[in-house]
Amino acid sequence: MRTASGWFKTEREGERLRVIAGGSWETGALAELDGGLRRLAGEPVRIAAIDLSAVDSMDTAGAWVLYRTRRDLRARGVAAEFEGVDRSFADLLARVEEGDVEQTLVRDRLHPVIALIAHIGEVSLAAFHECASLLSFLGVTVITLGRSIVRPRRIRFTSLVSHIEQVGLTAIPIVGLLSFLIGVVIAYQGAEQLRQFGAQVFTVNLLGNSMLREMAILMTAIVVAGRSGSAFTAQIGTMQVNEEVDAMRTMGLDPIEVLVLPRVLALVIALPLLTVLADLTGLAGGALATVLVVDISLAQFMERLNNAVPLAAFWVGIVKAPVFGFLIAMVGCREGLMVVGSAESVGRHTTKSVVLSIFLVIVADALFSIFFLYIGV
Amino acid sequence: MAEPPVIRVQGLSTKFGSQVIHHGLDLEVRRGEIFCVVGGAGSGKSVLMRTIIGLIRPAAGKVEIFGEDRAGNDDSGRQRLEMRWGVLFQDGALFSSLTVAENVQVPLKEHTDLAPELIQEIVSLKIAMVGLPPDACTKYPSELSGGMRKRAGLARALALDPEILFLDEPTAGLDPIGAAGFDSLIMSLRQTLGLTVFMVTHDLDSLHAISDRIAVLVDKAVVIGTIDTLSRESHAWIHDYFHGPRARAAAPR
Ligand SMILES: Nc1ncnc2c1ncn2[C@@H]1O[C@H](COP(=O)(O)OP(=O)(O)OP(=O)(O)O)[C@@H](O)[C@H]1O
Ligand SMILES: [Mg+2]
């Protein structure tokens, strides 16, 4: 795109119009010329001649505006012709004429009200299909899992171990640190509140029970959903975009078995282990805060913990971990497989994967609470 | 004095880690010529093109475009340069979140101050010129076939009527009629706009139809010539390339 300017001038004699164009008619110079030419096309004349003999250079956009002017004049019944056209420009003008076909550049838009109603309908249907497809994916995963357990040789151990490393081992620092801090916060806040009743020693009960039963596992699950659930979606989604998953299917490999199962198993194994770690660091953080704020020694803290917190509290937390791990991995993998086409779709499904898995984890946690209340643990 | 070359590459070496792709490569592309690059799969054709347009930093050597050293350019210099060329990547590289029409609009909106109405007209013209059907405009890249993506990428590369066109395998994935139409489009653009074309291609028909000079990438450097001189070359790979069964079928009789 070279920037030198083109120009045109007009001469009118009665019903005859003469347009003399010159200079360089290139994309960069058209901003000023375009408006004038459009007005020109509306002139009330019968015969028009567009003289191009002074034009030095022309590109397709320049040829287009000239051609369009002639076309619009002719459409109004004006006998419009080019004059003094250089051979190479004639070629370009012919090309441009060929390229003048009716195109729709934007998709049709619906009336806003209808669009709103249609949108509500679509969203409701989508939510319904979402539930159905989640359930069906759950079923497929469980069946494939069952088949693999019957024939353990089908489990891809290398992949499984590598995923356990990625979701478990490398998550240790962040999970440990976060639950340590949560432990400190619970103990400190608890001690503050309980002091008002002179019941500061009960800080240990509060800390032990809430940490083991709820906080450690929930924290861990949420961190893992954000870290690994999203990673699963992005990995599988990118493979989906590159048609790798389709290639896999055509080679007789089952994506559920190859991609989903190792990830699901990895989280089912890693999440309980991470929860134990979170229990320990959470209690450590709590112990630190308690010893500093409440006036008891570490030995007293340990003894109190031993008496006040039943072993069942620990098991209640741990039992939930594999279930949460399963949910997170399943949602992550399914969103990955739902990706279609573009990089944007990968992003959308990754977000959805995190939101949906955290949502499901909390719903499941609520159901567990009701269940444990019912059986009295 | 002869006109300076549009692209001049001197002593170019590129490496990925310890893998040497090019070593001491020289070439010059003259104004208004159609310069084709051929070579075996993985011989570094795409890497050469990416190095010339500045996406890959050479390990050694110099790349000059319009007589300006790529390395010495500041941001505004780069941008000025980028408006003067169009690039078609091997797999289209369309923006996946935009429709075809919006993809072609991007450079026009970014680099010109044309009225929106005129931009629309130019977009629809370019899309028609590369031979896409009208209903393709509103489609997203993921809804197109491979050949259509290629054409849409070409329409985007042509949006600003550039002086140099870089094409990475433009006719791969096109049907023979489409490929021939593509060749004639390039020829006529060259004639009318004085376009310089740097094109990576494997398409022997294209080579015969439109290439002025050909660079063959062998042994990390290029051998440059016309179809006639290269056919007489004794290097084994070049000989096979121009005398294989397909080359014979493509040669005009
Ligand atoms: N980003 C990269 N990192 C490492 N190596 C690379 C990278 N890009 C290319 N290569 C290597 O450089 C070499 C040349 O690649 P290039 O893409 O230029 O091949 P090509 O000649 O274009 O082949 P084709 O005809 O298949 O397109 C290959 O061996 C490739 O493995
Ligand atoms: Mg390549």
XYZ file of C-alpha atoms and ligand atoms in Angstrom:
662
model
C 0.000 0.000 0.000
C 1.746 3.139 -1.170
C 0.567 6.518 -0.040
C 0.372 9.085 -2.795
C -2.945 10.664 -3.433
C -5.366 10.253 -6.246
C -7.736 12.971 -7.394
C -10.695 13.496 -9.673
C -12.524 16.482 -11.106
C -15.820 16.765 -12.892
C -17.027 18.793 -15.864
C -20.720 19.071 -16.684
C -22.288 20.189 -19.926
C -26.041 19.792 -19.774
C -26.754 16.097 -19.474
C -23.178 15.035 -20.115
C -20.845 14.419 -17.215
C -17.109 14.080 -17.593
C -15.060 12.750 -14.725
C -11.304 13.049 -14.999
C -9.387 10.900 -12.555
C -5.653 10.950 -12.005
C -2.824 10.198 -9.630
C -2.553 7.075 -7.621
C -5.756 5.209 -6.793
C -4.639 2.966 -3.982
C -6.155 1.768 -0.734
C -4.443 4.376 1.423
C -5.716 7.298 -0.642
C -9.337 6.236 -0.923
C -10.681 7.586 2.346
C -11.213 11.071 0.811
C -12.124 9.946 -2.697
C -14.831 7.493 -1.744
C -17.440 9.952 -0.437
C -17.100 12.233 -3.447
C -17.524 9.364 -5.852
C -20.632 8.163 -4.085
C -22.201 11.596 -4.445
C -21.153 11.622 -8.074
C -23.093 8.455 -8.737
C -26.255 10.344 -7.858
C -25.789 13.209 -10.371
C -28.828 13.786 -12.609
C -27.222 13.208 -16.007
C -27.812 10.914 -18.964
C -24.327 10.314 -20.276
C -21.156 9.982 -18.227
C -17.554 9.427 -19.245
C -14.894 8.536 -16.730
C -11.503 9.435 -18.084
C -8.713 7.405 -16.537
C -5.865 8.470 -18.800
C -4.188 10.476 -16.016
C -4.193 7.605 -13.503
C -0.654 6.540 -12.615
C -1.364 3.526 -10.471
C -4.310 1.574 -9.210
C -4.892 -1.318 -6.880
C -7.938 -3.514 -6.471
C -9.623 -1.215 -3.978
C -9.076 1.741 -6.286
C -10.414 -0.210 -9.220
C -13.380 -1.152 -7.094
C -14.500 2.380 -6.289
C -14.177 3.380 -9.939
C -16.043 0.334 -11.134
C -18.704 0.855 -8.482
C -19.237 4.425 -9.621
C -19.834 3.262 -13.178
C -22.093 0.450 -11.987
C -24.233 2.767 -9.870
C -24.504 5.267 -12.705
C -25.589 2.544 -15.096
C -28.073 1.212 -12.592
C -29.808 4.589 -12.882
C -29.949 4.354 -16.653
C -26.952 6.611 -17.307
C -24.786 5.606 -20.243
C -21.499 5.470 -18.338
C -18.188 4.451 -19.886
C -14.528 4.473 -18.993
C -12.153 6.273 -21.309
C -8.430 6.191 -21.812
C -8.016 3.005 -19.788
C -4.522 1.571 -19.680
C -4.336 -2.133 -20.601
C -3.239 -3.327 -17.178
C -5.960 -1.258 -15.499
C -8.560 -2.728 -17.838
C -7.550 -6.158 -16.643
C -7.921 -5.116 -13.024
C -11.288 -3.491 -13.659
C -12.472 -6.683 -15.307
C -11.339 -8.720 -12.298
C -13.151 -6.401 -9.971
C -16.294 -6.694 -12.057
C -16.086 -10.474 -11.814
C -15.759 -10.140 -8.069
C -18.905 -8.072 -7.736
C -21.341 -10.620 -6.404
C -23.960 -10.252 -3.739
C -22.427 -11.247 -0.391
C -23.964 -11.348 3.020
C -21.303 -10.224 5.437
C -23.262 -10.429 8.674
C -25.556 -13.153 9.874
C -29.267 -12.417 9.933
C -30.422 -10.953 13.207
C -33.759 -11.852 14.802
C -36.141 -9.367 16.347
C -34.830 -8.692 19.900
C -37.921 -10.009 21.688
C -38.022 -13.171 19.629
C -34.289 -13.528 20.086
C -34.714 -13.260 23.855
C -37.428 -15.913 23.934
C -35.401 -18.128 21.629
C -32.386 -17.626 23.864
C -34.303 -18.627 26.989
C -35.552 -21.717 25.220
C -32.118 -22.619 23.968
C -30.558 -22.169 27.382
C -33.195 -24.329 29.079
C -32.844 -27.059 26.504
C -29.080 -26.847 26.796
C -29.272 -27.201 30.585
C -31.464 -30.248 30.215
C -29.144 -31.844 27.658
C -26.223 -30.940 29.868
C -27.633 -32.976 32.771
C -28.485 -35.882 30.506
C -25.093 -35.901 28.868
C -23.283 -35.581 32.193
C -25.149 -38.604 33.468
C -24.480 -40.573 30.318
C -20.791 -39.682 30.464
C -20.740 -40.803 34.082
C -22.230 -44.093 32.956
C -19.714 -44.589 30.150
C -16.831 -43.782 32.458
C -18.022 -46.192 35.128
C -18.544 -48.964 32.577
C -15.095 -48.423 31.092
C -13.651 -48.329 34.595
C -15.387 -51.594 35.415
C -14.038 -53.205 32.254
C -10.542 -52.057 33.088
C -10.762 -53.370 36.622
C -11.779 -56.770 35.296
C -8.863 -56.671 32.889
C -6.244 -54.507 34.588
C -3.885 -54.893 31.649
C -5.971 -52.347 29.808
C -5.105 -49.634 32.320
C -2.380 -47.370 30.982
C -0.014 -47.352 33.921
C 2.616 -45.022 32.480
C 0.005 -42.428 31.756
C -1.624 -43.003 35.148
C 1.618 -42.499 37.054
C 2.497 -39.395 35.091
C -0.924 -37.911 35.820
C -0.640 -38.771 39.509
C 2.621 -36.856 39.511
C 1.070 -33.871 37.754
C -2.070 -33.632 39.850
C -0.698 -34.912 43.154
C 2.984 -34.407 43.683
C 3.217 -30.980 42.115
C 0.143 -29.799 44.026
C 1.745 -30.512 47.400
C 3.263 -27.056 48.023
C 0.119 -25.075 47.225
C -2.292 -27.417 49.018
C 0.005 -27.635 52.060
C 0.489 -23.903 52.297
C -3.171 -23.013 51.818
C -4.484 -25.416 54.406
C -1.774 -24.352 56.864
C -3.038 -20.788 56.515
C -6.663 -21.884 56.810
C -5.707 -23.726 60.001
C -4.146 -20.569 61.414
C -7.207 -18.505 60.505
C -9.746 -20.943 61.983
C -7.815 -21.313 65.232
C -7.262 -17.596 65.611
C -10.833 -16.589 64.804
C -12.236 -19.446 66.891
C -10.155 -18.447 69.893
C -11.331 -14.851 69.577
C -15.002 -15.850 69.635
C -14.697 -18.504 72.318
C -12.801 -16.181 74.633
C -16.048 -14.237 75.145
C -17.477 -17.344 76.809
C -14.231 -18.180 78.584
C -14.175 -21.366 76.563
C -10.912 -20.802 74.755
C -9.728 -24.381 75.212
C -12.545 -25.521 72.939
C -10.643 -23.912 70.072
C -9.004 -27.298 69.663
C -12.363 -29.053 69.218
C -13.470 -26.476 66.731
C -10.243 -26.639 64.785
C -9.932 -30.434 64.752
C -13.485 -31.188 63.735
C -13.919 -28.473 61.120
C -10.508 -29.074 59.605
C -10.768 -32.831 59.336
C -14.419 -33.103 58.393
C -14.817 -30.201 55.963
C -12.150 -27.592 55.451
C -9.193 -29.730 54.391
C -11.076 -31.764 51.825
C -13.022 -28.818 50.426
C -9.918 -26.654 50.120
C -8.036 -29.438 48.426
C -10.878 -30.237 46.056
C -11.283 -26.607 45.041
C -7.569 -26.102 44.478
C -7.378 -29.302 42.456
C -10.447 -28.363 40.406
C -8.842 -25.054 39.538
C -5.458 -26.563 38.838
C -6.008 -29.995 37.363
C -9.638 -30.006 36.217
C -8.893 -27.027 34.006
C -5.663 -28.597 32.788
C -7.540 -31.756 31.785
C -10.041 -29.712 29.787
C -7.349 -27.685 28.061
C -5.261 -30.757 27.212
C -8.095 -32.802 25.816
C -9.720 -29.752 24.217
C -6.555 -28.889 22.309
C -6.320 -32.465 21.110
C -9.916 -32.188 20.012
C -9.160 -29.012 18.014
C -6.240 -30.745 16.277
C -8.504 -33.673 15.439
C -6.236 -35.926 17.502
C -9.203 -37.439 19.281
C -10.847 -38.283 15.971
C -7.596 -39.818 14.752
C -7.518 -41.895 17.909
C -11.030 -43.190 17.299
C -10.247 -44.188 13.732
C -7.317 -46.220 14.997
C -9.600 -48.169 17.262
C -8.441 -46.474 20.463
C -11.180 -45.569 22.880
C -10.678 -41.945 24.048
C -12.455 -42.768 27.295
C -9.992 -45.509 28.009
C -6.896 -43.687 26.780
C -7.570 -40.139 27.887
C -10.278 -40.125 30.513
C -9.577 -43.173 32.629
C -5.956 -42.415 33.556
C -6.955 -38.909 34.581
C -9.963 -40.054 36.587
C -7.979 -42.750 38.367
C -5.116 -40.341 39.002
C -7.398 -37.914 40.804
C -9.236 -40.676 42.667
C -5.874 -41.789 44.016
C -4.229 -38.411 44.475
C -7.029 -36.458 46.102
C -7.248 -38.593 49.301
C -3.474 -38.370 49.658
C -3.544 -34.621 49.235
C -6.368 -34.464 51.779
C -4.259 -36.274 54.371
C -1.528 -33.741 53.738
C -4.029 -30.903 54.056
C -5.301 -32.408 57.355
C -1.781 -32.475 58.743
C -0.685 -29.027 57.647
C -4.059 -27.568 58.643
C -3.737 -28.975 62.140
C -0.133 -27.774 62.288
C -1.213 -24.266 61.373
C -4.012 -24.457 63.919
C -1.632 -25.724 66.594
C 0.737 -22.849 65.974
C -2.031 -20.278 66.290
C -3.550 -21.967 69.356
C -0.256 -22.180 71.198
C 0.435 -18.531 70.476
C -3.032 -17.118 71.217
C -4.498 -19.474 73.804
C -2.320 -20.103 76.772
C -1.617 -23.823 76.343
C 1.448 -25.850 75.457
C 1.891 -28.052 72.426
C 1.625 -31.186 74.577
C -1.685 -29.970 76.002
C -2.889 -29.229 72.485
C -2.078 -32.769 71.367
C -3.804 -34.325 74.336
C -6.872 -32.173 73.898
C -6.988 -33.024 70.195
C -6.767 -36.701 71.028
C -9.727 -36.501 73.406
C -11.936 -34.049 71.575
C -11.749 -35.219 68.006
C -12.912 -38.745 67.182
C -11.120 -40.756 64.528
C -14.413 -40.792 62.626
C -13.938 -37.086 61.843
C -10.823 -37.964 59.888
C -12.576 -40.755 57.993
C -15.553 -38.559 57.170
C -13.187 -36.211 55.396
C -11.180 -38.891 53.642
C -14.170 -40.877 52.381
C -15.340 -37.869 50.391
C -12.016 -37.375 48.653
C -12.196 -40.118 45.993
C -15.751 -39.083 45.122
C -14.749 -35.455 44.677
C -11.703 -36.520 42.686
C -13.901 -38.588 40.413
C -16.312 -35.688 39.869
C -13.571 -33.166 39.122
C -11.736 -35.420 36.676
C -14.923 -36.520 34.982
C -16.172 -32.980 34.440
C -12.724 -31.841 33.294
C -12.392 -34.610 30.734
C -15.942 -34.309 29.503
C -15.655 -30.576 28.908
C -12.436 -31.290 27.018
C -14.207 -33.759 24.757
C -17.048 -31.278 24.190
C -14.677 -28.744 22.600
C -15.436 -28.088 18.955
C -13.335 -26.245 16.434
C -11.580 -23.279 17.844
C -9.202 -22.006 20.490
C -12.040 -19.901 21.839
C -14.044 -23.033 22.491
C -11.172 -24.445 24.551
C -11.239 -21.342 26.723
C -15.000 -21.449 27.185
C -15.027 -25.084 28.162
C -12.092 -24.659 30.535
C -13.974 -21.984 32.435
C -17.080 -24.116 32.458
C -15.151 -27.112 33.661
C -13.849 -25.274 36.737
C -17.184 -23.709 37.631
C -19.132 -26.913 37.130
C -16.708 -29.107 39.047
C -16.581 -26.767 42.050
C -20.361 -26.583 41.978
C -20.690 -30.360 41.888
C -18.126 -30.768 44.669
C -20.105 -28.475 46.961
C -23.418 -30.139 46.100
C -21.883 -33.529 46.805
C -20.463 -32.242 50.067
C -23.920 -31.103 51.136
C -25.365 -34.522 50.286
C -22.594 -36.177 52.293
C -23.378 -33.955 55.289
C -27.019 -34.994 55.214
C -26.020 -38.627 54.868
C -23.582 -38.493 57.812
C -26.146 -36.687 59.937
C -28.625 -39.428 59.111
C -26.335 -42.285 60.079
C -25.121 -40.301 63.071
C -21.402 -39.997 62.448
C 21.957 0.834 -12.128
C 19.748 -2.176 -11.571
C 16.861 -1.815 -9.153
C 17.704 -3.083 -5.655
C 16.136 -6.447 -4.781
C 12.921 -6.444 -2.766
C 14.183 -9.176 -0.471
C 17.844 -9.856 0.149
C 19.019 -12.664 2.399
C 22.730 -12.983 3.077
C 24.598 -15.705 4.920
C 21.488 -16.779 6.769
C 21.775 -19.492 9.427
C 18.911 -20.713 11.554
C 18.957 -23.243 14.341
C 16.541 -24.868 16.725
C 18.694 -25.908 19.650
C 21.424 -27.959 18.082
C 19.454 -28.710 14.919
C 20.768 -26.556 12.084
C 18.054 -25.756 9.527
C 19.865 -23.323 7.232
C 23.549 -22.599 6.922
C 25.015 -19.759 4.871
C 21.909 -19.288 2.762
C 21.843 -16.426 0.217
C 18.988 -15.332 -1.974
C 17.555 -12.267 -3.643
C 14.027 -11.658 -4.834
C 13.576 -8.980 -7.479
C 10.673 -6.613 -7.780
C 7.702 -8.027 -9.629
C 8.904 -11.593 -9.873
C 7.247 -14.774 -8.707
C 9.838 -16.558 -6.654
C 9.101 -20.127 -5.671
C 10.795 -22.186 -2.977
C 10.714 -25.959 -3.151
C 12.338 -28.655 -1.050
C 11.630 -31.887 0.743
C 9.231 -32.061 3.673
C 10.970 -30.650 6.729
C 13.796 -29.079 4.737
C 13.033 -25.680 6.252
C 10.866 -23.887 3.711
C 8.357 -22.614 6.224
C 11.167 -21.702 8.591
C 12.838 -19.690 5.822
C 9.655 -17.790 5.166
C 9.089 -17.134 8.860
C 12.658 -15.906 9.205
C 12.274 -13.480 6.324
C 9.111 -11.998 7.772
C 10.778 -11.745 11.153
C 8.904 -14.327 13.182
C 12.082 -16.318 13.793
C 15.405 -14.708 14.650
C 18.259 -15.992 12.540
C 21.311 -17.325 14.333
C 23.507 -15.485 11.846
C 23.137 -13.523 8.637
C 21.106 -10.629 7.399
C 17.602 -10.202 5.990
C 16.764 -7.008 4.121
C 13.334 -6.091 2.807
C 12.999 -3.031 0.543
C 16.628 -2.428 1.382
C 15.949 -2.104 5.112
C 17.581 -4.417 7.589
C 14.936 -6.332 9.509
C 16.971 -6.406 12.693
C 17.538 -2.634 12.726
C 13.834 -1.778 12.576
C 12.025 -0.109 15.430
C 8.308 -0.673 16.051
C 7.003 1.956 13.663
C 9.400 0.738 10.982
C 8.139 -2.765 11.489
C 4.555 -1.659 11.187
C 5.239 0.285 8.022
C 6.786 -2.847 6.600
C 3.940 -5.058 7.733
C 1.456 -2.950 5.833
C 3.410 -3.516 2.643
C 3.225 -7.282 2.664
C 0.580 -9.946 2.999
C 1.235 -13.354 4.471
C -0.621 -16.606 3.972
C 0.424 -19.260 6.476
C 0.585 -22.939 5.707
C -2.599 -23.715 7.596
C -4.403 -20.433 7.032
C -3.937 -19.060 10.572
C -7.349 -17.411 10.492
C -8.573 -15.913 13.746
C -10.877 -18.602 15.011
C -13.218 -16.294 16.890
C -13.954 -14.141 13.831
C -15.987 -14.912 10.737
C -14.294 -14.979 7.353
C -15.538 -11.481 6.538
C -14.300 -10.171 9.890
C -10.935 -11.831 9.349
C -10.480 -10.016 6.056
C -11.587 -6.758 7.672
C -8.898 -6.869 10.349
C -6.005 -5.330 8.376
C -8.312 -2.824 6.686
C -9.698 -1.602 9.986
C -6.304 -1.601 11.621
C -4.290 0.195 8.971
C -6.659 2.425 6.979
C -9.241 5.076 7.759
C -11.734 4.030 5.118
C -15.461 4.349 5.671
C -17.060 1.178 7.088
C -19.242 0.936 3.993
C -16.238 0.897 1.669
C -14.447 -1.614 3.890
C -17.437 -3.941 3.562
C -17.362 -3.577 -0.201
C -13.635 -4.252 -0.390
C -14.000 -7.271 1.884
C -16.733 -8.762 -0.229
C -14.700 -8.052 -3.377
C -11.604 -9.800 -2.023
C -13.631 -12.754 -0.873
C -15.180 -13.093 -4.308
C -11.809 -12.665 -6.015
C -10.257 -15.627 -4.221
C -13.208 -17.716 -5.313
C -15.082 -18.279 -2.081
C -18.848 -18.760 -2.365
C -20.952 -15.885 -0.986
C -22.290 -17.928 1.912
C -18.770 -18.430 3.258
C -18.517 -14.851 4.528
C -20.469 -15.383 7.688
C -18.894 -18.702 8.552
C -16.302 -19.223 11.241
C -12.998 -20.842 10.264
C -13.958 -24.071 12.021
C -16.976 -24.321 9.718
C -14.854 -24.221 6.540
C -13.105 -26.930 4.581
C -9.319 -26.929 4.397
C -9.267 -25.470 0.896
C -11.751 -22.763 1.832
C -9.643 -21.800 4.837
C -6.716 -21.360 2.497
C -8.681 -19.060 0.234
C -9.952 -17.052 3.172
C -6.355 -16.687 4.379
C -5.391 -15.463 0.928
C -8.229 -12.939 0.937
C -6.911 -11.617 4.241
C -3.354 -11.462 2.894
C -4.596 -9.486 -0.120
C -6.760 -7.121 1.908
C -4.376 -4.166 1.732
C -3.147 -4.865 -1.818
C 0.357 -5.515 -0.553
C 3.551 -5.151 -2.541
C 4.925 -8.494 -1.467
C 2.893 -11.585 -0.973
C 4.313 -14.426 1.106
C 2.519 -17.668 0.462
C 3.172 -20.984 2.192
C 1.815 -23.761 0.010
C -1.158 -21.785 -1.274
C -2.429 -24.453 -3.652
C -2.047 -27.450 -1.353
C -5.526 -28.696 -0.607
C -7.159 -26.927 -3.541
C -8.833 -28.832 -6.338
C -6.983 -28.601 -9.690
C -9.445 -26.118 -11.123
C -9.203 -23.967 -8.024
C -5.425 -24.214 -8.111
C -5.327 -23.119 -11.743
C -7.668 -20.241 -10.916
C -5.333 -19.319 -8.099
C -2.359 -19.269 -10.467
C -4.158 -16.990 -12.880
C -5.225 -14.698 -10.031
C -1.608 -14.341 -8.903
C -0.457 -13.735 -12.456
C -2.958 -10.986 -13.082
C -2.311 -9.338 -9.713
C 1.372 -9.372 -10.514
C 0.714 -7.809 -13.874
C -1.586 -5.083 -12.667
C -0.191 -4.320 -9.244
C 3.451 -5.181 -9.824
C 3.167 -7.650 -6.985
C 6.239 -9.538 -5.833
C 5.447 -13.060 -4.744
C 7.513 -15.277 -2.469
C 5.859 -18.646 -2.557
C 6.588 -21.998 -0.984
C 5.004 -24.669 -3.117
C 5.123 -28.312 -4.061
C 2.705 -27.868 -6.887
C 4.619 -28.676 -10.071
C 1.862 -27.283 -12.246
C 2.122 -23.958 -10.446
C 5.880 -23.992 -10.866
C 5.515 -24.415 -14.592
C 2.689 -21.952 -14.915
C 3.804 -18.957 -12.908
C 7.282 -19.195 -11.424
C 9.960 -16.841 -12.707
C 12.733 -18.301 -10.617
C 12.890 -21.230 -8.263
C 15.005 -21.813 -5.172
C 15.537 -25.441 -4.218
C 16.333 -25.970 -0.547
C 18.865 -28.765 -0.291
C 21.661 -29.350 2.193
C 20.686 -26.319 4.329
C 21.173 -23.841 1.459
C 19.445 -22.964 -1.800
C 20.155 -23.630 -5.437
C 18.457 -20.960 -7.530
C 17.499 -21.109 -11.166
C 14.668 -21.327 -13.624
C 12.863 -24.557 -14.416
C 15.131 -25.042 -17.430
C 18.437 -24.537 -15.642
C 17.352 -26.554 -12.627
C 16.290 -29.493 -14.802
C 19.869 -29.732 -15.970
C 21.222 -29.634 -12.396
C 23.139 -32.767 -11.423
C 22.360 -32.796 -7.678
C 20.489 -36.045 -7.043
C 17.504 -34.619 -5.185
C 17.001 -31.770 -7.639
C 17.300 -34.158 -10.545
C 14.679 -36.449 -9.056
C 12.426 -33.530 -8.303
C 12.356 -32.244 -11.849
C 12.482 -35.609 -13.586
C 10.203 -37.743 -11.439
C 7.019 -39.172 -12.955
C 4.962 -36.293 -11.624
C 7.341 -33.679 -12.977
C 7.106 -35.247 -16.402
C 3.333 -35.277 -16.221
C 3.265 -31.601 -15.273
C 5.770 -30.391 -17.848
C 4.147 -28.597 -20.745
C 4.700 -30.425 -24.022
N 9.386 -24.244 16.395
C 10.251 -25.229 16.074
N 11.021 -25.822 17.019
C 11.902 -26.793 16.696
N 12.079 -27.262 15.458
C 11.334 -26.741 14.476
C 10.379 -25.695 14.730
N 9.787 -25.361 13.565
C 10.335 -26.167 12.624
N 11.255 -26.992 13.171
C 12.085 -27.951 12.438
O 12.647 -27.310 11.342
C 12.669 -28.159 10.217
C 12.083 -27.470 9.036
O 10.709 -27.224 9.251
P 9.779 -26.510 8.197
O 8.460 -26.313 8.853
O 10.451 -25.309 7.664
O 9.647 -27.592 7.056
P 9.038 -27.414 5.616
O 10.181 -27.406 4.667
O 8.129 -26.242 5.585
O 8.239 -28.760 5.440
P 6.767 -29.025 4.824
O 6.946 -29.186 3.353
O 6.363 -30.288 5.450
O 5.900 -27.871 5.209
C 11.947 -29.437 10.619
O 12.914 -30.417 10.854
C 11.248 -29.093 11.895
O 11.269 -30.190 12.753
Mg 6.064 -25.997 5.673
